[in-house]
mmCIF file of C-alpha atoms in Angstrom:
data_model
loop_
_atom_site.group_PDB
_atom_site.id
_atom_site.type_symbol
_atom_site.label_atom_id
_atom_site.label_comp_id
_atom_site.label_asym_id
_atom_site.label_seq_id
_atom_site.Cartn_x
_atom_site.Cartn_y
_atom_site.Cartn_z
ATOM 1 C CA UNK U 19 0.000 0.000 0.000
ATOM 2 C CA UNK U 20 1.044 3.587 -0.551
ATOM 3 C CA UNK U 21 0.278 6.495 1.775
ATOM 4 C CA UNK U 22 0.171 10.152 0.907
ATOM 5 C CA UNK U 23 -2.036 13.235 0.953
ATOM 6 C CA UNK U 24 -4.279 15.388 -1.186
ATOM 7 C CA UNK U 25 -2.446 18.714 -1.505
ATOM 8 C CA UNK U 26 -5.560 20.962 -1.559
ATOM 9 C CA UNK U 27 -4.995 21.755 2.115
ATOM 10 C CA UNK U 28 -1.559 23.152 1.147
ATOM 11 C CA UNK U 29 -2.803 25.353 -1.674
ATOM 12 C CA UNK U 30 -1.168 28.415 -0.092
ATOM 13 C CA UNK U 31 2.248 26.846 -0.710
ATOM 14 C CA UNK U 32 4.079 26.043 -3.906
ATOM 15 C CA UNK U 33 3.987 22.474 -5.170
ATOM 16 C CA UNK U 34 7.655 21.801 -4.223
ATOM 17 C CA UNK U 35 6.978 23.141 -0.724
ATOM 18 C CA UNK U 36 3.863 20.979 -0.380
ATOM 19 C CA UNK U 37 5.710 17.854 -1.496
ATOM 20 C CA UNK U 38 8.553 18.597 0.902
ATOM 21 C CA UNK U 39 6.040 18.605 3.755
ATOM 22 C CA UNK U 40 4.578 15.262 2.672
ATOM 23 C CA UNK U 41 7.997 13.658 2.313
ATOM 24 C CA UNK U 42 8.982 14.959 5.744
ATOM 25 C CA UNK U 43 6.000 13.115 7.221
ATOM 26 C CA UNK U 44 7.089 9.837 5.649
ATOM 27 C CA UNK U 45 4.445 9.986 2.916
ATOM 28 C CA UNK U 46 5.250 8.892 -0.638
ATOM 29 C CA UNK U 47 2.076 9.721 -2.588
ATOM 30 C CA UNK U 48 0.451 12.981 -3.674
ATOM 31 C CA UNK U 49 -2.925 13.801 -5.203
ATOM 32 C CA UNK U 50 -3.456 17.246 -6.739
ATOM 33 C CA UNK U 51 -6.576 19.155 -7.736
ATOM 34 C CA UNK U 52 -7.167 19.586 -11.455
ATOM 35 C CA UNK U 53 -10.563 21.309 -11.581
ATOM 36 C CA UNK U 54 -14.111 21.165 -10.306
ATOM 37 C CA UNK U 55 -15.146 22.864 -7.077
ATOM 38 C CA UNK U 56 -11.816 24.436 -6.138
ATOM 39 C CA UNK U 57 -8.844 26.026 -7.946
ATOM 40 C CA UNK U 58 -5.884 23.961 -9.127
ATOM 41 C CA UNK U 59 -2.707 25.791 -8.043
ATOM 42 C CA UNK U 60 -0.649 22.573 -8.052
ATOM 43 C CA UNK U 61 -1.679 21.341 -11.505
ATOM 44 C CA UNK U 62 -1.174 23.497 -14.652
ATOM 45 C CA UNK U 63 -3.711 21.569 -16.730
ATOM 46 C CA UNK U 64 -3.454 23.795 -19.819
ATOM 47 C CA UNK U 65 0.320 23.376 -20.015
ATOM 48 C CA UNK U 66 0.114 19.649 -19.345
ATOM 49 C CA UNK U 67 -2.337 19.177 -22.203
ATOM 50 C CA UNK U 68 -0.336 21.348 -24.588
ATOM 51 C CA UNK U 69 3.315 20.465 -24.078
ATOM 52 C CA UNK U 70 5.355 17.315 -23.613
ATOM 53 C CA UNK U 71 8.215 19.343 -22.147
ATOM 54 C CA UNK U 72 5.803 20.887 -19.635
ATOM 55 C CA UNK U 73 4.699 17.396 -18.641
ATOM 56 C CA UNK U 74 8.317 16.307 -18.137
ATOM 57 C CA UNK U 75 9.084 19.384 -16.067
ATOM 58 C CA UNK U 76 5.977 18.852 -13.981
ATOM 59 C CA UNK U 77 6.709 15.200 -13.219
ATOM 60 C CA UNK U 78 10.305 16.086 -12.392
ATOM 61 C CA UNK U 79 9.061 18.113 -9.418
ATOM 62 C CA UNK U 80 7.597 14.927 -7.924
ATOM 63 C CA UNK U 81 10.666 12.850 -8.766
ATOM 64 C CA UNK U 82 12.967 15.312 -7.039
ATOM 65 C CA UNK U 83 10.765 15.278 -3.942
ATOM 66 C CA UNK U 84 10.634 11.480 -3.822
ATOM 67 C CA UNK U 85 6.834 11.602 -3.918
ATOM 68 C CA UNK U 86 4.723 9.883 -6.578
ATOM 69 C CA UNK U 87 1.836 11.665 -8.294
ATOM 70 C CA UNK U 88 -0.885 9.040 -7.864
ATOM 71 C CA UNK U 89 -4.075 10.886 -8.840
ATOM 72 C CA UNK U 90 -5.663 14.020 -10.202
ATOM 73 C CA UNK U 91 -8.689 15.184 -8.239
ATOM 74 C CA UNK U 92 -11.600 16.800 -10.094
ATOM 75 C CA UNK U 93 -14.388 16.692 -7.528
ATOM 76 C CA UNK U 94 -17.364 18.728 -8.671
ATOM 77 C CA UNK U 95 -20.924 18.450 -9.949
ATOM 78 C CA UNK U 96 -20.723 17.625 -13.661
ATOM 79 C CA UNK U 97 -24.497 16.963 -13.799
ATOM 80 C CA UNK U 98 -25.617 20.239 -12.250
ATOM 81 C CA UNK U 99 -28.309 22.174 -14.126
ATOM 82 C CA UNK U 100 -26.446 25.366 -13.240
ATOM 83 C CA UNK U 101 -24.415 26.062 -16.414
ATOM 84 C CA UNK U 102 -21.619 27.777 -14.503
ATOM 85 C CA UNK U 103 -21.270 24.590 -12.451
ATOM 86 C CA UNK U 104 -22.351 21.564 -14.501
ATOM 87 C CA UNK U 105 -20.869 22.452 -17.895
ATOM 88 C CA UNK U 106 -17.593 23.657 -16.395
ATOM 89 C CA UNK U 107 -17.149 20.700 -14.055
ATOM 90 C CA UNK U 108 -17.951 18.220 -16.833
ATOM 91 C CA UNK U 109 -15.337 19.867 -19.054
ATOM 92 C CA UNK U 110 -12.838 19.896 -16.168
ATOM 93 C CA UNK U 111 -13.378 16.156 -15.729
ATOM 94 C CA UNK U 112 -12.790 15.407 -19.410
ATOM 95 C CA UNK U 113 -9.636 17.541 -19.380
ATOM 96 C CA UNK U 114 -8.437 15.869 -16.181
ATOM 97 C CA UNK U 115 -8.787 12.407 -17.736
ATOM 98 C CA UNK U 116 -6.764 13.472 -20.760
ATOM 99 C CA UNK U 117 -4.169 15.202 -18.568
ATOM 100 C CA UNK U 118 -3.807 12.092 -16.395
ATOM 101 C CA UNK U 119 -3.416 9.959 -19.501
ATOM 102 C CA UNK U 120 -0.701 12.210 -20.898
ATOM 103 C CA UNK U 121 1.093 12.240 -17.546
ATOM 104 C CA UNK U 122 0.894 8.470 -17.097
ATOM 105 C CA UNK U 123 -1.138 8.880 -13.895
ATOM 106 C CA UNK U 124 -3.644 6.054 -13.526
ATOM 107 C CA UNK U 125 -6.418 7.620 -11.423
ATOM 108 C CA UNK U 126 -8.792 10.566 -11.600
ATOM 109 C CA UNK U 127 -10.941 11.216 -8.527
ATOM 110 C CA UNK U 128 -14.369 12.793 -8.927
ATOM 111 C CA UNK U 129 -18.027 12.726 -7.841
ATOM 112 C CA UNK U 130 -21.039 11.348 -9.672
ATOM 113 C CA UNK U 131 -22.801 14.707 -9.741
ATOM 114 C CA UNK U 132 -26.411 15.638 -9.058
ATOM 115 C CA UNK U 133 -29.031 16.840 -11.577
ATOM 116 C CA UNK U 134 -32.167 18.827 -10.813
ATOM 117 C CA UNK U 135 -35.682 17.499 -10.399
ATOM 118 C CA UNK U 136 -36.660 17.704 -14.093
ATOM 119 C CA UNK U 137 -35.483 19.181 -17.419
ATOM 120 C CA UNK U 138 -36.579 22.689 -16.369
ATOM 121 C CA UNK U 139 -34.893 22.650 -12.928
ATOM 122 C CA UNK U 140 -32.454 25.408 -12.027
ATOM 123 C CA UNK U 141 -30.767 23.820 -8.990
ATOM 124 C CA UNK U 142 -29.505 20.313 -8.090
ATOM 125 C CA UNK U 143 -31.814 18.309 -5.817
ATOM 126 C CA UNK U 144 -30.720 15.438 -3.570
ATOM 127 C CA UNK U 145 -33.410 12.871 -2.769
ATOM 128 C CA UNK U 146 -32.440 11.462 0.622
ATOM 129 C CA UNK U 147 -35.539 9.363 1.329
ATOM 130 C CA UNK U 148 -37.760 8.370 -1.578
ATOM 131 C CA UNK U 149 -40.905 7.446 0.359
ATOM 132 C CA UNK U 150 -42.977 9.924 -1.650
ATOM 133 C CA UNK U 151 -44.036 8.749 -5.097
ATOM 134 C CA UNK U 152 -42.995 12.109 -6.564
ATOM 135 C CA UNK U 153 -39.416 11.325 -5.571
ATOM 136 C CA UNK U 154 -39.322 8.325 -7.898
ATOM 137 C CA UNK U 155 -40.112 10.609 -10.827
ATOM 138 C CA UNK U 156 -37.253 12.871 -9.763
ATOM 139 C CA UNK U 157 -34.864 9.934 -9.527
ATOM 140 C CA UNK U 158 -35.977 8.604 -12.921
ATOM 141 C CA UNK U 159 -35.088 11.949 -14.477
ATOM 142 C CA UNK U 160 -31.782 12.182 -12.641
ATOM 143 C CA UNK U 161 -30.685 8.731 -13.734
ATOM 144 C CA UNK U 162 -31.708 9.536 -17.321
ATOM 145 C CA UNK U 163 -29.212 12.409 -17.159
ATOM 146 C CA UNK U 164 -26.471 10.509 -15.346
ATOM 147 C CA UNK U 165 -26.334 7.303 -17.382
ATOM 148 C CA UNK U 166 -25.432 8.757 -20.815
ATOM 149 C CA UNK U 167 -22.927 11.147 -19.245
ATOM 150 C CA UNK U 168 -21.129 8.374 -17.379
ATOM 151 C CA UNK U 169 -21.165 6.121 -20.435
ATOM 152 C CA UNK U 170 -19.314 8.896 -22.241
ATOM 153 C CA UNK U 171 -16.847 9.351 -19.377
ATOM 154 C CA UNK U 172 -16.222 5.607 -19.181
ATOM 155 C CA UNK U 173 -15.419 5.534 -22.904
ATOM 156 C CA UNK U 174 -13.031 8.466 -22.518
ATOM 157 C CA UNK U 175 -11.359 6.807 -19.518
ATOM 158 C CA UNK U 176 -11.005 3.572 -21.487
ATOM 159 C CA UNK U 177 -9.395 5.465 -24.364
ATOM 160 C CA UNK U 178 -6.781 6.980 -22.043
ATOM 161 C CA UNK U 179 -6.478 3.857 -19.823
ATOM 162 C CA UNK U 180 -7.584 5.820 -16.757
ATOM 163 C CA UNK U 181 -9.504 4.504 -13.767
ATOM 164 C CA UNK U 182 -12.089 7.067 -12.696
ATOM 165 C CA UNK U 183 -12.806 6.761 -8.975
ATOM 166 C CA UNK U 184 -16.107 8.231 -7.764
ATOM 167 C CA UNK U 185 -16.262 9.448 -4.182
ATOM 168 C CA UNK U 186 -19.402 8.193 -2.423
ATOM 169 C CA UNK U 187 -20.363 11.688 -1.356
ATOM 170 C CA UNK U 188 -23.698 12.922 0.031
ATOM 171 C CA UNK U 189 -25.572 15.438 -2.154
ATOM 172 C CA UNK U 190 -24.676 13.269 -5.142
ATOM 173 C CA UNK U 191 -26.719 10.745 -7.074
ATOM 174 C CA UNK U 192 -24.149 8.047 -6.221
ATOM 175 C CA UNK U 193 -23.434 8.107 -2.482
ATOM 176 C CA UNK U 194 -23.621 4.503 -1.203
ATOM 177 C CA UNK U 195 -23.215 0.901 -2.346
ATOM 178 C CA UNK U 196 -26.653 0.422 -4.027
ATOM 179 C CA UNK U 197 -26.431 3.684 -6.008
ATOM 180 C CA UNK U 198 -22.936 2.838 -7.217
ATOM 181 C CA UNK U 199 -24.022 -0.651 -8.205
ATOM 182 C CA UNK U 200 -26.922 0.856 -10.137
ATOM 183 C CA UNK U 201 -24.524 3.161 -11.993
ATOM 184 C CA UNK U 202 -22.410 0.192 -13.072
ATOM 185 C CA UNK U 203 -25.440 -1.867 -14.055
ATOM 186 C CA UNK U 204 -26.988 0.889 -16.175
ATOM 187 C CA UNK U 205 -23.774 2.076 -17.842
ATOM 188 C CA UNK U 206 -21.853 -1.197 -18.199
ATOM 189 C CA UNK U 207 -18.786 0.813 -17.201
ATOM 190 C CA UNK U 208 -15.407 -0.903 -17.095
ATOM 191 C CA UNK U 209 -13.199 2.020 -16.023
ATOM 192 C CA UNK U 210 -15.344 3.523 -13.281
ATOM 193 C CA UNK U 211 -14.944 2.534 -9.645
ATOM 194 C CA UNK U 212 -14.979 4.062 -6.173
ATOM 195 C CA UNK U 213 -12.696 6.323 -4.215
ATOM 196 C CA UNK U 214 -13.201 5.069 -0.681
ATOM 197 C CA UNK U 215 -13.428 8.340 1.259
ATOM 198 C CA UNK U 216 -14.027 7.041 4.760
ATOM 199 C CA UNK U 217 -15.452 10.255 6.227
ATOM 200 C CA UNK U 218 -18.604 10.501 4.128
ATOM 201 C CA UNK U 219 -19.533 6.966 5.094
ATOM 202 C CA UNK U 220 -18.777 7.586 8.758
ATOM 203 C CA UNK U 221 -21.197 10.457 9.204
ATOM 204 C CA UNK U 222 -23.916 8.460 7.466
ATOM 205 C CA UNK U 223 -23.248 5.783 10.124
ATOM 206 C CA UNK U 224 -22.126 3.224 7.554
ATOM 207 C CA UNK U 225 -19.719 0.363 8.303
ATOM 208 C CA UNK U 226 -16.626 1.363 6.322
ATOM 209 C CA UNK U 227 -14.893 -2.074 6.240
ATOM 210 C CA UNK U 228 -18.203 -3.682 5.234
ATOM 211 C CA UNK U 229 -18.619 -1.189 2.380
ATOM 212 C CA UNK U 230 -15.072 -1.863 1.198
ATOM 213 C CA UNK U 231 -15.645 -5.612 1.144
ATOM 214 C CA UNK U 232 -19.032 -5.230 -0.549
ATOM 215 C CA UNK U 233 -17.459 -3.247 -3.395
ATOM 216 C CA UNK U 234 -14.365 -5.447 -3.664
ATOM 217 C CA UNK U 235 -12.132 -4.714 -6.628
ATOM 218 C CA UNK U 236 -14.295 -1.743 -7.598
ATOM 219 C CA UNK U 237 -12.532 0.175 -4.832
ATOM 220 C CA UNK U 238 -9.900 1.858 -6.998
ATOM 221 C CA UNK U 239 -8.467 4.371 -4.525
ATOM 222 C CA UNK U 240 -8.877 5.598 -0.938
ATOM 223 C CA UNK U 241 -9.011 8.872 0.977
ATOM 224 C CA UNK U 242 -8.308 8.885 4.705
ATOM 225 C CA UNK U 243 -10.493 11.432 6.475
ATOM 226 C CA UNK U 244 -12.090 11.156 9.890
ATOM 227 C CA UNK U 245 -15.374 12.277 11.474
ATOM 228 C CA UNK U 246 -16.400 12.928 15.055
ATOM 229 C CA UNK U 247 -20.016 12.896 16.254
ATOM 230 C CA UNK U 248 -21.172 15.374 18.880
ATOM 231 C CA UNK U 249 -24.128 15.756 21.256
ATOM 232 C CA UNK U 250 -25.996 17.658 18.576
ATOM 233 C CA UNK U 251 -26.592 14.385 16.767
ATOM 234 C CA UNK U 252 -29.004 13.342 19.533
ATOM 235 C CA UNK U 253 -31.565 15.904 18.393
ATOM 236 C CA UNK U 254 -30.478 16.747 14.841
ATOM 237 C CA UNK U 255 -29.430 13.389 13.444
ATOM 238 C CA UNK U 256 -26.778 13.414 10.740
ATOM 239 C CA UNK U 257 -28.881 15.266 8.138
ATOM 240 C CA UNK U 258 -27.998 18.638 9.610
ATOM 241 C CA UNK U 259 -29.156 21.805 7.803
ATOM 242 C CA UNK U 260 -28.129 24.325 10.479
ATOM 243 C CA UNK U 261 -25.318 25.745 8.343
ATOM 244 C CA UNK U 262 -25.204 29.526 7.843
ATOM 245 C CA UNK U 263 -24.340 31.724 4.873
ATOM 246 C CA UNK U 264 -20.845 33.155 4.455
ATOM 247 C CA UNK U 265 -20.754 36.779 3.246
ATOM 248 C CA UNK U 266 -19.543 37.409 -0.282
ATOM 249 C CA UNK U 267 -16.692 39.619 0.978
ATOM 250 C CA UNK U 268 -15.422 37.084 3.544
ATOM 251 C CA UNK U 269 -11.797 36.015 3.250
ATOM 252 C CA UNK U 270 -10.814 32.382 2.824
ATOM 253 C CA UNK U 271 -14.104 31.218 1.311
ATOM 254 C CA UNK U 272 -14.117 27.737 -0.236
ATOM 255 C CA UNK U 273 -15.626 27.997 -3.740
ATOM 256 C CA UNK U 274 -17.976 25.382 -5.156
ATOM 257 C CA UNK U 275 -19.033 27.143 -8.386
ATOM 258 C CA UNK U 276 -18.922 30.636 -9.855
ATOM 259 C CA UNK U 277 -20.795 32.815 -7.378
ATOM 260 C CA UNK U 278 -21.204 30.049 -4.780
ATOM 261 C CA UNK U 279 -19.081 28.869 -1.856
ATOM 262 C CA UNK U 280 -19.283 26.622 1.204
ATOM 263 C CA UNK U 281 -21.499 27.633 4.100
ATOM 264 C CA UNK U 282 -20.289 27.984 7.693
ATOM 265 C CA UNK U 283 -20.558 25.027 10.045
ATOM 266 C CA UNK U 284 -23.025 25.205 12.962
ATOM 267 C CA UNK U 285 -21.607 26.232 16.340
ATOM 268 C CA UNK U 286 -23.232 23.104 17.805
ATOM 269 C CA UNK U 287 -22.723 20.546 15.026
ATOM 270 C CA UNK U 288 -24.076 17.036 14.953
ATOM 271 C CA UNK U 289 -20.798 15.944 13.359
ATOM 272 C CA UNK U 290 -17.607 17.449 11.998
ATOM 273 C CA UNK U 291 -14.592 16.448 9.914
ATOM 274 C CA UNK U 292 -11.536 15.863 12.106
ATOM 275 C CA UNK U 293 -7.949 14.740 11.593
ATOM 276 C CA UNK U 294 -7.424 11.025 11.085
ATOM 277 C CA UNK U 295 -7.168 9.422 14.517
ATOM 278 C CA UNK U 296 -9.238 12.058 16.325
ATOM 279 C CA UNK U 297 -12.674 10.637 15.556
ATOM 280 C CA UNK U 298 -11.663 6.965 15.373
ATOM 281 C CA UNK U 299 -8.666 5.421 17.118
ATOM 282 C CA UNK U 300 -5.778 3.503 15.585
ATOM 283 C CA UNK U 301 -7.498 0.137 16.112
ATOM 284 C CA UNK U 302 -10.326 1.302 13.858
ATOM 285 C CA UNK U 303 -7.899 2.373 11.134
ATOM 286 C CA UNK U 304 -6.211 -1.031 11.329
ATOM 287 C CA UNK U 305 -9.595 -2.537 10.414
ATOM 288 C CA UNK U 306 -10.077 -0.094 7.526
ATOM 289 C CA UNK U 307 -6.578 -0.635 6.120
ATOM 290 C CA UNK U 308 -6.934 -4.405 6.473
ATOM 291 C CA UNK U 309 -10.117 -4.314 4.390
ATOM 292 C CA UNK U 310 -8.485 -2.063 1.793
ATOM 293 C CA UNK U 311 -5.532 -4.411 1.536
ATOM 294 C CA UNK U 312 -7.886 -7.349 0.990
ATOM 295 C CA UNK U 313 -9.431 -5.714 -2.083
ATOM 296 C CA UNK U 314 -6.218 -4.180 -3.450
ATOM 297 C CA UNK U 315 -2.690 -4.938 -2.270
ATOM 298 C CA UNK U 316 -1.383 -1.860 -4.131
ATOM 299 C CA UNK U 317 -4.075 0.467 -2.765
ATOM 300 C CA UNK U 318 -3.197 4.151 -2.475
ATOM 301 C CA UNK U 319 -4.490 5.900 0.652
ATOM 302 C CA UNK U 320 -4.231 9.691 0.586
ATOM 303 C CA UNK U 321 -4.970 11.857 3.623
ATOM 304 C CA UNK U 322 -7.517 14.627 3.132
ATOM 305 C CA UNK U 323 -7.194 17.255 5.849
ATOM 306 C CA UNK U 324 -10.353 19.248 6.632
ATOM 307 C CA UNK U 325 -10.179 19.624 10.416
ATOM 308 C CA UNK U 326 -10.935 23.298 11.079
ATOM 309 C CA UNK U 327 -9.881 22.946 14.737
ATOM 310 C CA UNK U 328 -6.336 21.886 13.850
ATOM 311 C CA UNK U 329 -3.685 23.587 11.724
ATOM 312 C CA UNK U 330 -2.863 22.002 8.394
ATOM 313 C CA UNK U 331 0.589 20.850 9.485
ATOM 314 C CA UNK U 332 -0.651 19.516 12.818
ATOM 315 C CA UNK U 333 -3.564 17.752 11.152
ATOM 316 C CA UNK U 334 -1.446 16.173 8.436
ATOM 317 C CA UNK U 335 1.131 15.094 11.026
ATOM 318 C CA UNK U 336 -1.491 13.534 13.292
ATOM 319 C CA UNK U 337 -3.086 11.727 10.354
ATOM 320 C CA UNK U 338 0.240 10.468 8.973
ATOM 321 C CA UNK U 339 1.332 9.100 12.328
ATOM 322 C CA UNK U 340 -1.997 7.337 12.841
ATOM 323 C CA UNK U 341 -2.066 5.780 9.372
ATOM 324 C CA UNK U 342 1.578 4.728 9.235
ATOM 325 C CA UNK U 343 1.357 3.184 12.700
ATOM 326 C CA UNK U 344 -1.827 1.338 11.725
ATOM 327 C CA UNK U 345 -0.192 0.168 8.483
ATOM 328 C CA UNK U 346 2.681 -1.395 10.443
ATOM 329 C CA UNK U 347 0.153 -3.457 12.371
ATOM 330 C CA UNK U 348 -1.579 -4.554 9.170
ATOM 331 C CA UNK U 349 1.794 -5.784 7.897
#
């Protein structure tokens, strides 16, 4: 297995500086953003697509750091009815697949996306409990949008010999085992699998090792991110909508599309992303890594740091120590 980190949390540093930090933590893998929700300061996609010499120069940065570029990350909503989100993110994904192919990088990480309720919808709509008959009509429309798109992406991935790994992320059409299995069944995809981001399963109260084993060799890649539950979950559950708007002039906003950005977390959250090892102890991560090793001996596990209560360097260090210690116990 290989262990590394997604460099989005180090976007305020140059790529060589980011890789130096990873190497100093004993990590040997890096994943960089190439489009979608957030900017791509560590991946000059235009230059990579246009120039072989630019590709050589880019890969040399990783070689000199002793860190392997294992994936491009293009998480976004390529199915969104918002044109400044859906069309752009779909194009970013296509470009990321070609860029990965030209770089010789095997994996592109993304999300399935989320359409609206019908052909006239303006905004994406996530059906979380389809007890109402109307919801089935919404889902029928959404799958009619998703299937042809993902057939196209699978063909493009096959052409470039890329494995596209979909993160099972809430507020997406594909967010658990049954929805992923439906995507495969309806598209016949051969080059689409799952990026096993542990955190988004944790807060849904799913059994991460069980999910890994259920998906088997369709788990192409893994992201190590932790979640802690708080007392708020007793009255809110995990479907928490108590987020608040962030002003347009606020500094440090996290963009999600042109004109949109992430909301602020509740002061009394039901759950929150935390550094690996904070929400679940090392014994738990031994179980997760054991399951990942069962389905792929060469699995790449990249840390994704999103713990707002811990600095980036402290969070990455805590996560690296937890994972590497757990990996030693897995053998």
